[in-house]
Amino acid sequence: MKRLAIVLSGLLLAATAAHAQEVPTLPFKADIGNQASLQRGARDFMAYCSGCHSLKYLRYNRMGQDLGISDELLKKNLILGAAKVGDPIATAMPAQSVDWFGRVPPDLSLETKAKGADWVYSYLMSFYLDGTRPLGVNNPYLPGVSMPAVLGELQGWQEMEAPAKGEGGEAAPHFKLVQPGTLSPEEYRDFVGDLTNFMVYASEPTAFERLGLGWKVLAYLFLLLILTYLLKKEFWRDIH
Ligand code: HEC
């Protein structure tokens, strides 16, 4: 028993140590019930991200159904090139991209599941100017990042103030906006929030069905309860 306790506390310590090395993320709360936010996120993902990243587990028309976007609007505004409404969301990026960035932009279908929505939100908030990098920017959440700061025009350009390493472990990074973007800081926060919210939805489109199914199951059980009660009363009526 004692040995088990020692092993367990060892594991716990190791887990805390591993955790302490990560840069703390900004808090983000997804709300996939907010359809307007998901629609904005989808629009912005198509405009700013799908040039490089696919969402290969999500089909255009599935997204349209879930988000209340008609096939007409999908075709007109969101679908790239010659893709059909029933196709998975692909990227326009040709295969040579490996050479352009040193890394293939990964598929983002499961990104918020793999890294957490907080992490994705923080990453998109935290590109900063760094003259030592080939693209002129860096990111504390993915040091040496090879993705360009594609939202720089909107967010503006910022410098990192405090180094990511604090004295007592890691501290959350601080930024100073040195050149404002076309969006105010609040607008940019909302923009990234919608984008992250959409990616949370994209990582599990069936969540909508599950939510719907849950209520049906509860309603069914409730009905069953009433029927069972009535049946019980019926059975016992003659005996009492
Ligand atoms: C010009 C191409 C390009 C565009 C446009 C682009 N990205 Fe990226 N993205 C990349 C590359 C390349 C990487 C790999 C970075 C690395 O590992 O250093 C990446 C990495 C990422 C990652 C981290 C993946 C991981 O876990 O390692 C996320 C999240 C991400 N991109 C989100 C987005 C979002 C959201 C948009 C739209 C606002 C976007 N990207 C637009 C090229 C792009």
mmCIF file of C-alpha atoms and ligand atoms in Angstrom:
data_model
loop_
_atom_site.group_PDB
_atom_site.id
_atom_site.type_symbol
_atom_site.label_atom_id
_atom_site.label_comp_id
_atom_site.label_asym_id
_atom_site.label_seq_id
_atom_site.Cartn_x
_atom_site.Cartn_y
_atom_site.Cartn_z
ATOM 1 C CA MET A 1 0.000 0.000 0.000
ATOM 2 C CA LYS A 2 2.801 2.330 0.995
ATOM 3 C CA ARG A 3 4.717 1.455 -2.141
ATOM 4 C CA LEU A 4 1.673 2.220 -4.250
ATOM 5 C CA ALA A 5 1.418 5.620 -2.593
ATOM 6 C CA ILE A 6 5.062 6.340 -3.368
ATOM 7 C CA VAL A 7 4.648 5.317 -7.008
ATOM 8 C CA LEU A 8 1.497 7.404 -7.306
ATOM 9 C CA SER A 9 3.036 10.525 -5.823
ATOM 10 C CA GLY A 10 6.052 10.027 -8.115
ATOM 11 C CA LEU A 11 3.735 9.939 -11.118
ATOM 12 C CA LEU A 12 1.916 13.003 -9.881
ATOM 13 C CA LEU A 13 5.183 14.904 -9.494
ATOM 14 C CA ALA A 14 6.301 13.922 -12.983
ATOM 15 C CA ALA A 15 2.964 15.033 -14.404
ATOM 16 C CA THR A 16 3.158 18.416 -12.644
ATOM 17 C CA ALA A 17 6.721 18.923 -13.832
ATOM 18 C CA ALA A 18 5.749 18.175 -17.437
ATOM 19 C CA HIS A 19 2.837 20.554 -17.104
ATOM 20 C CA ALA A 20 4.951 23.370 -15.654
ATOM 21 C CA GLN A 21 7.044 23.495 -18.822
ATOM 22 C CA GLU A 22 4.098 24.556 -20.944
ATOM 23 C CA VAL A 23 3.433 28.233 -21.453
ATOM 24 C CA PRO A 24 0.175 29.029 -19.615
ATOM 25 C CA THR A 25 -2.718 29.594 -22.002
ATOM 26 C CA LEU A 26 -5.350 32.319 -22.069
ATOM 27 C CA PRO A 27 -8.758 31.106 -20.913
ATOM 28 C CA PHE A 28 -11.272 30.405 -23.661
ATOM 29 C CA LYS A 29 -14.781 29.037 -23.383
ATOM 30 C CA ALA A 30 -16.283 27.466 -26.479
ATOM 31 C CA ASP A 31 -19.994 27.942 -27.151
ATOM 32 C CA ILE A 32 -21.114 25.771 -30.061
ATOM 33 C CA GLY A 33 -24.726 26.706 -29.313
ATOM 34 C CA ASN A 34 -23.966 30.196 -30.678
ATOM 35 C CA GLN A 35 -24.792 29.728 -34.350
ATOM 36 C CA ALA A 36 -23.938 33.301 -35.378
ATOM 37 C CA SER A 37 -20.457 32.883 -33.898
ATOM 38 C CA LEU A 38 -19.987 29.557 -35.716
ATOM 39 C CA GLN A 39 -21.092 31.113 -39.009
ATOM 40 C CA ARG A 40 -18.616 33.966 -38.628
ATOM 41 C CA GLY A 41 -15.902 31.468 -37.664
ATOM 42 C CA ALA A 42 -16.645 29.343 -40.748
ATOM 43 C CA ARG A 43 -16.551 32.385 -43.033
ATOM 44 C CA ASP A 44 -13.245 33.558 -41.571
ATOM 45 C CA PHE A 45 -11.710 30.085 -41.606
ATOM 46 C CA MET A 46 -12.497 29.792 -45.318
ATOM 47 C CA ALA A 47 -11.116 33.266 -46.010
ATOM 48 C CA TYR A 48 -7.944 33.190 -43.902
ATOM 49 C CA CYS A 49 -7.008 29.582 -43.164
ATOM 50 C CA SER A 50 -8.293 27.148 -45.773
ATOM 51 C CA GLY A 51 -5.697 28.401 -48.228
ATOM 52 C CA CYS A 52 -3.234 26.284 -46.249
ATOM 53 C CA HIS A 53 -5.207 24.069 -43.844
ATOM 54 C CA SER A 54 -7.823 21.406 -44.600
ATOM 55 C CA LEU A 55 -10.631 20.127 -42.368
ATOM 56 C CA LYS A 56 -10.710 16.717 -43.944
ATOM 57 C CA TYR A 57 -13.266 15.146 -41.595
ATOM 58 C CA LEU A 58 -15.877 17.815 -42.290
ATOM 59 C CA ARG A 59 -17.924 18.071 -45.485
ATOM 60 C CA TYR A 60 -19.159 21.416 -46.772
ATOM 61 C CA ASN A 61 -22.830 20.422 -46.781
ATOM 62 C CA ARG A 62 -22.579 18.852 -43.334
ATOM 63 C CA MET A 63 -21.226 22.147 -42.065
ATOM 64 C CA GLY A 64 -23.967 23.973 -43.970
ATOM 65 C CA GLN A 65 -26.689 21.856 -42.345
ATOM 66 C CA ASP A 66 -25.290 22.227 -38.844
ATOM 67 C CA LEU A 67 -24.665 25.957 -39.140
ATOM 68 C CA GLY A 68 -27.806 26.885 -41.055
ATOM 69 C CA ILE A 69 -26.018 27.844 -44.296
ATOM 70 C CA SER A 70 -27.845 26.940 -47.528
ATOM 71 C CA ASP A 71 -26.112 25.063 -50.375
ATOM 72 C CA GLU A 72 -26.587 28.225 -52.447
ATOM 73 C CA LEU A 73 -24.636 30.350 -49.977
ATOM 74 C CA LEU A 74 -22.033 27.615 -49.506
ATOM 75 C CA LYS A 75 -21.373 27.555 -53.236
ATOM 76 C CA LYS A 76 -21.382 31.298 -53.558
ATOM 77 C CA ASN A 77 -19.234 32.252 -50.580
ATOM 78 C CA LEU A 78 -17.448 29.371 -48.925
ATOM 79 C CA ILE A 79 -16.506 26.606 -51.333
ATOM 80 C CA LEU A 80 -13.060 26.772 -52.874
ATOM 81 C CA GLY A 81 -12.509 26.246 -56.580
ATOM 82 C CA ALA A 82 -14.235 23.299 -58.154
ATOM 83 C CA ALA A 83 -15.167 21.458 -54.946
ATOM 84 C CA LYS A 84 -18.731 20.105 -54.625
ATOM 85 C CA VAL A 85 -21.020 20.639 -51.646
ATOM 86 C CA GLY A 86 -20.544 16.995 -50.591
ATOM 87 C CA ASP A 87 -16.740 17.193 -50.575
ATOM 88 C CA PRO A 88 -14.603 17.346 -47.448
ATOM 89 C CA ILE A 89 -13.101 20.776 -46.773
ATOM 90 C CA ALA A 90 -9.795 20.616 -48.603
ATOM 91 C CA THR A 91 -7.042 23.165 -48.943
ATOM 92 C CA ALA A 92 -5.911 25.113 -51.971
ATOM 93 C CA MET A 93 -2.306 24.551 -50.914
ATOM 94 C CA PRO A 94 -0.249 22.684 -53.518
ATOM 95 C CA ALA A 95 2.139 19.948 -52.447
ATOM 96 C CA GLN A 96 5.299 22.077 -52.782
ATOM 97 C CA SER A 97 4.234 23.970 -49.672
ATOM 98 C CA VAL A 98 6.607 21.704 -47.782
ATOM 99 C CA ASP A 99 9.455 23.750 -49.258
ATOM 100 C CA TRP A 100 7.819 27.118 -48.651
ATOM 101 C CA PHE A 101 7.402 26.720 -44.930
ATOM 102 C CA GLY A 102 9.648 23.844 -43.929
ATOM 103 C CA ARG A 103 6.502 22.068 -42.747
ATOM 104 C CA VAL A 104 3.243 21.023 -44.341
ATOM 105 C CA PRO A 105 0.396 22.989 -42.769
ATOM 106 C CA PRO A 106 -1.390 20.280 -40.764
ATOM 107 C CA ASP A 107 -5.043 19.315 -41.166
ATOM 108 C CA LEU A 108 -6.949 21.131 -38.420
ATOM 109 C CA SER A 109 -9.990 18.824 -38.062
ATOM 110 C CA LEU A 110 -8.926 17.573 -34.658
ATOM 111 C CA GLU A 111 -6.704 20.460 -33.596
ATOM 112 C CA THR A 112 -8.809 21.694 -30.661
ATOM 113 C CA LYS A 113 -9.082 18.109 -29.392
ATOM 114 C CA ALA A 114 -5.347 17.502 -29.706
ATOM 115 C CA LYS A 115 -4.117 20.784 -28.232
ATOM 116 C CA GLY A 116 -7.173 22.199 -26.471
ATOM 117 C CA ALA A 117 -9.320 25.173 -27.486
ATOM 118 C CA ASP A 118 -7.394 27.379 -25.003
ATOM 119 C CA TRP A 119 -4.164 26.573 -26.757
ATOM 120 C CA VAL A 120 -5.519 27.328 -30.248
ATOM 121 C CA TYR A 121 -7.024 30.606 -29.019
ATOM 122 C CA SER A 122 -3.767 31.607 -27.296
ATOM 123 C CA TYR A 123 -1.686 30.645 -30.342
ATOM 124 C CA LEU A 124 -3.786 32.834 -32.651
ATOM 125 C CA MET A 125 -3.523 35.749 -30.197
ATOM 126 C CA SER A 126 0.245 35.505 -29.768
ATOM 127 C CA PHE A 127 2.189 36.002 -33.001
ATOM 128 C CA TYR A 128 4.826 38.654 -32.235
ATOM 129 C CA LEU A 129 7.564 40.467 -34.137
ATOM 130 C CA ASP A 130 10.914 38.676 -34.035
ATOM 131 C CA GLY A 131 13.602 39.886 -36.429
ATOM 132 C CA THR A 132 15.655 36.734 -35.941
ATOM 133 C CA ARG A 133 13.023 34.567 -37.649
ATOM 134 C CA PRO A 134 12.784 34.094 -41.440
ATOM 135 C CA LEU A 135 9.137 35.254 -41.487
ATOM 136 C CA GLY A 136 9.805 38.091 -39.042
ATOM 137 C CA VAL A 137 7.454 36.616 -36.430
ATOM 138 C CA ASN A 138 7.486 34.047 -33.690
ATOM 139 C CA ASN A 139 4.986 32.513 -31.295
ATOM 140 C CA PRO A 140 5.548 31.466 -27.664
ATOM 141 C CA TYR A 141 3.072 28.589 -28.071
ATOM 142 C CA LEU A 142 4.984 27.130 -31.024
ATOM 143 C CA PRO A 143 8.517 28.526 -30.754
ATOM 144 C CA GLY A 144 10.239 28.804 -34.136
ATOM 145 C CA VAL A 145 6.824 28.736 -35.811
ATOM 146 C CA SER A 146 6.791 28.309 -39.598
ATOM 147 C CA MET A 147 3.268 29.650 -40.123
ATOM 148 C CA PRO A 148 3.190 33.295 -41.249
ATOM 149 C CA ALA A 149 1.232 35.773 -39.103
ATOM 150 C CA VAL A 150 -1.724 35.652 -41.490
ATOM 151 C CA LEU A 151 -3.916 37.725 -39.166
ATOM 152 C CA GLY A 152 -1.279 40.437 -38.625
ATOM 153 C CA GLU A 153 -3.121 43.003 -40.727
ATOM 154 C CA LEU A 154 -6.212 42.569 -38.568
ATOM 155 C CA GLN A 155 -4.560 42.300 -35.159
ATOM 156 C CA GLY A 156 -1.734 44.736 -35.819
ATOM 157 C CA TRP A 157 1.865 43.973 -34.892
ATOM 158 C CA GLN A 158 2.961 43.310 -31.350
ATOM 159 C CA GLU A 159 6.180 42.785 -29.451
ATOM 160 C CA MET A 160 6.587 40.300 -26.635
ATOM 161 C CA GLU A 161 7.344 42.169 -23.416
ATOM 162 C CA ALA A 162 8.048 39.640 -20.711
ATOM 163 C CA PRO A 163 9.977 36.557 -21.745
ATOM 164 C CA ALA A 164 7.874 33.412 -21.523
ATOM 165 C CA LYS A 165 10.052 32.076 -18.683
ATOM 166 C CA GLY A 166 9.137 33.615 -15.335
ATOM 167 C CA GLU A 167 11.139 33.082 -12.152
ATOM 168 C CA GLY A 168 8.832 30.664 -10.426
ATOM 169 C CA GLY A 169 8.207 28.504 -13.476
ATOM 170 C CA GLU A 170 6.621 29.794 -16.647
ATOM 171 C CA ALA A 171 4.610 33.010 -16.758
ATOM 172 C CA ALA A 172 2.004 33.923 -19.354
ATOM 173 C CA PRO A 173 3.569 36.082 -22.082
ATOM 174 C CA HIS A 174 2.779 39.797 -22.305
ATOM 175 C CA PHE A 175 2.548 41.768 -25.520
ATOM 176 C CA LYS A 176 2.703 45.400 -26.529
ATOM 177 C CA LEU A 177 0.904 46.504 -29.673
ATOM 178 C CA VAL A 178 3.402 48.593 -31.654
ATOM 179 C CA GLN A 179 1.318 49.039 -34.790
ATOM 180 C CA PRO A 180 -2.479 48.849 -34.627
ATOM 181 C CA GLY A 181 -4.330 46.628 -37.057
ATOM 182 C CA THR A 182 -7.600 47.131 -38.888
ATOM 183 C CA LEU A 183 -9.495 45.637 -35.923
ATOM 184 C CA SER A 184 -9.489 47.002 -32.374
ATOM 185 C CA PRO A 185 -8.075 44.629 -29.718
ATOM 186 C CA GLU A 186 -11.642 43.756 -28.605
ATOM 187 C CA GLU A 187 -12.761 43.088 -32.167
ATOM 188 C CA TYR A 188 -9.717 40.915 -32.759
ATOM 189 C CA ARG A 189 -10.391 38.935 -29.581
ATOM 190 C CA ASP A 190 -13.936 38.264 -30.805
ATOM 191 C CA PHE A 191 -12.643 37.385 -34.261
ATOM 192 C CA VAL A 192 -10.231 34.779 -32.854
ATOM 193 C CA GLY A 193 -12.952 33.598 -30.455
ATOM 194 C CA ASP A 194 -15.337 32.894 -33.348
ATOM 195 C CA LEU A 195 -12.580 31.154 -35.293
ATOM 196 C CA THR A 196 -11.674 28.942 -32.334
ATOM 197 C CA ASN A 197 -15.334 28.253 -31.623
ATOM 198 C CA PHE A 198 -15.781 27.093 -35.214
ATOM 199 C CA MET A 199 -12.738 24.821 -34.906
ATOM 200 C CA VAL A 200 -14.207 23.299 -31.734
ATOM 201 C CA TYR A 201 -17.405 22.566 -33.675
ATOM 202 C CA ALA A 202 -15.389 21.162 -36.625
ATOM 203 C CA SER A 203 -13.546 18.768 -34.312
ATOM 204 C CA GLU A 204 -16.835 17.116 -33.364
ATOM 205 C CA PRO A 205 -19.758 17.900 -35.675
ATOM 206 C CA THR A 206 -21.737 15.066 -34.072
ATOM 207 C CA ALA A 207 -21.869 17.017 -30.787
ATOM 208 C CA PHE A 208 -25.040 18.640 -32.132
ATOM 209 C CA GLU A 209 -26.628 15.259 -32.705
ATOM 210 C CA ARG A 210 -25.563 14.081 -29.286
ATOM 211 C CA LEU A 211 -27.141 17.106 -27.653
ATOM 212 C CA GLY A 212 -30.378 16.487 -29.584
ATOM 213 C CA LEU A 213 -30.316 12.763 -28.860
ATOM 214 C CA GLY A 214 -29.753 13.357 -25.147
ATOM 215 C CA TRP A 215 -33.026 15.250 -24.832
ATOM 216 C CA LYS A 216 -34.917 12.591 -26.774
ATOM 217 C CA VAL A 217 -33.574 9.864 -24.504
ATOM 218 C CA LEU A 218 -34.557 11.844 -21.412
ATOM 219 C CA ALA A 219 -38.052 12.507 -22.794
ATOM 220 C CA TYR A 220 -38.419 8.795 -23.566
ATOM 221 C CA LEU A 221 -37.334 7.769 -20.080
ATOM 222 C CA PHE A 222 -39.747 10.249 -18.558
ATOM 223 C CA LEU A 223 -42.620 8.882 -20.615
ATOM 224 C CA LEU A 224 -41.649 5.372 -19.593
ATOM 225 C CA LEU A 225 -41.692 6.422 -15.952
ATOM 226 C CA ILE A 226 -45.243 7.724 -16.241
ATOM 227 C CA LEU A 227 -46.418 4.594 -18.069
ATOM 228 C CA THR A 228 -44.783 2.336 -15.503
ATOM 229 C CA TYR A 229 -46.434 4.266 -12.703
ATOM 230 C CA LEU A 230 -49.864 4.028 -14.330
ATOM 231 C CA LEU A 231 -49.318 0.326 -14.916
ATOM 232 C CA LYS A 232 -48.403 -0.190 -11.285
ATOM 233 C CA LYS A 233 -51.571 1.584 -10.181
ATOM 234 C CA GLU A 234 -53.589 -0.582 -12.564
ATOM 235 C CA PHE A 235 -52.061 -3.827 -11.231
ATOM 236 C CA TRP A 236 -52.644 -2.985 -7.599
ATOM 237 C CA ARG A 237 -56.113 -1.548 -7.942
ATOM 238 C CA ASP A 238 -58.046 -4.735 -7.200
ATOM 239 C CA ILE A 239 -55.782 -5.795 -4.381
ATOM 240 C CA HIS A 240 -56.170 -2.659 -2.255
HETATM 241 C C1 HEC B 1 0.293 30.473 -45.568
HETATM 242 C C2 HEC B 1 -0.137 29.215 -45.042
HETATM 243 C C3 HEC B 1 -0.936 29.210 -43.757
HETATM 244 C C4 HEC B 1 -2.108 29.894 -43.489
HETATM 245 C C5 HEC B 1 -2.884 30.822 -44.401
HETATM 246 C C6 HEC B 1 -2.505 29.500 -42.158
HETATM 247 N N1 HEC B 1 -1.602 28.616 -41.631
HETATM 248 FE FE1 HEC B 1 -1.736 27.722 -39.817
HETATM 249 N N2 HEC B 1 0.018 26.764 -40.154
HETATM 250 C C7 HEC B 1 0.789 26.858 -41.314
HETATM 251 C C8 HEC B 1 2.006 26.088 -41.131
HETATM 252 C C9 HEC B 1 3.128 25.941 -42.173
HETATM 253 C C10 HEC B 1 1.941 25.515 -39.845
HETATM 254 C C11 HEC B 1 2.986 24.651 -39.156
HETATM 255 C C12 HEC B 1 3.715 25.531 -38.196
HETATM 256 C C13 HEC B 1 4.864 24.870 -37.480
HETATM 257 O O1 HEC B 1 4.734 23.716 -37.096
HETATM 258 O O2 HEC B 1 5.894 25.544 -37.291
HETATM 259 C C14 HEC B 1 0.677 25.964 -39.265
HETATM 260 C C15 HEC B 1 0.263 25.622 -37.981
HETATM 261 C C16 HEC B 1 -0.974 25.961 -37.438
HETATM 262 C C17 HEC B 1 -1.449 25.536 -36.145
HETATM 263 C C18 HEC B 1 -0.675 24.685 -35.157
HETATM 264 C C19 HEC B 1 -0.745 23.251 -35.557
HETATM 265 C C20 HEC B 1 0.016 22.391 -34.581
HETATM 266 O O3 HEC B 1 -0.629 21.845 -33.682
HETATM 267 O O4 HEC B 1 1.217 22.281 -34.704
HETATM 268 C C21 HEC B 1 -2.702 26.070 -35.976
HETATM 269 C C22 HEC B 1 -3.624 25.918 -34.786
HETATM 270 C C23 HEC B 1 -2.976 26.840 -37.163
HETATM 271 N N3 HEC B 1 -1.919 26.750 -38.028
HETATM 272 C C24 HEC B 1 -4.142 27.552 -37.349
HETATM 273 C C25 HEC B 1 -4.370 28.384 -38.434
HETATM 274 C C26 HEC B 1 -5.545 29.214 -38.560
HETATM 275 C C27 HEC B 1 -6.708 29.248 -37.588
HETATM 276 C C28 HEC B 1 -5.395 29.905 -39.722
HETATM 277 C C29 HEC B 1 -6.334 30.958 -40.278
HETATM 278 C C30 HEC B 1 -6.494 32.131 -39.455
HETATM 279 C C31 HEC B 1 -4.136 29.495 -40.322
HETATM 280 N N4 HEC B 1 -3.532 28.577 -39.500
HETATM 281 C C32 HEC B 1 -3.653 29.970 -41.523
HETATM 282 C C33 HEC B 1 0.463 27.577 -42.447
HETATM 283 C C34 HEC B 1 -0.631 28.405 -42.566
#
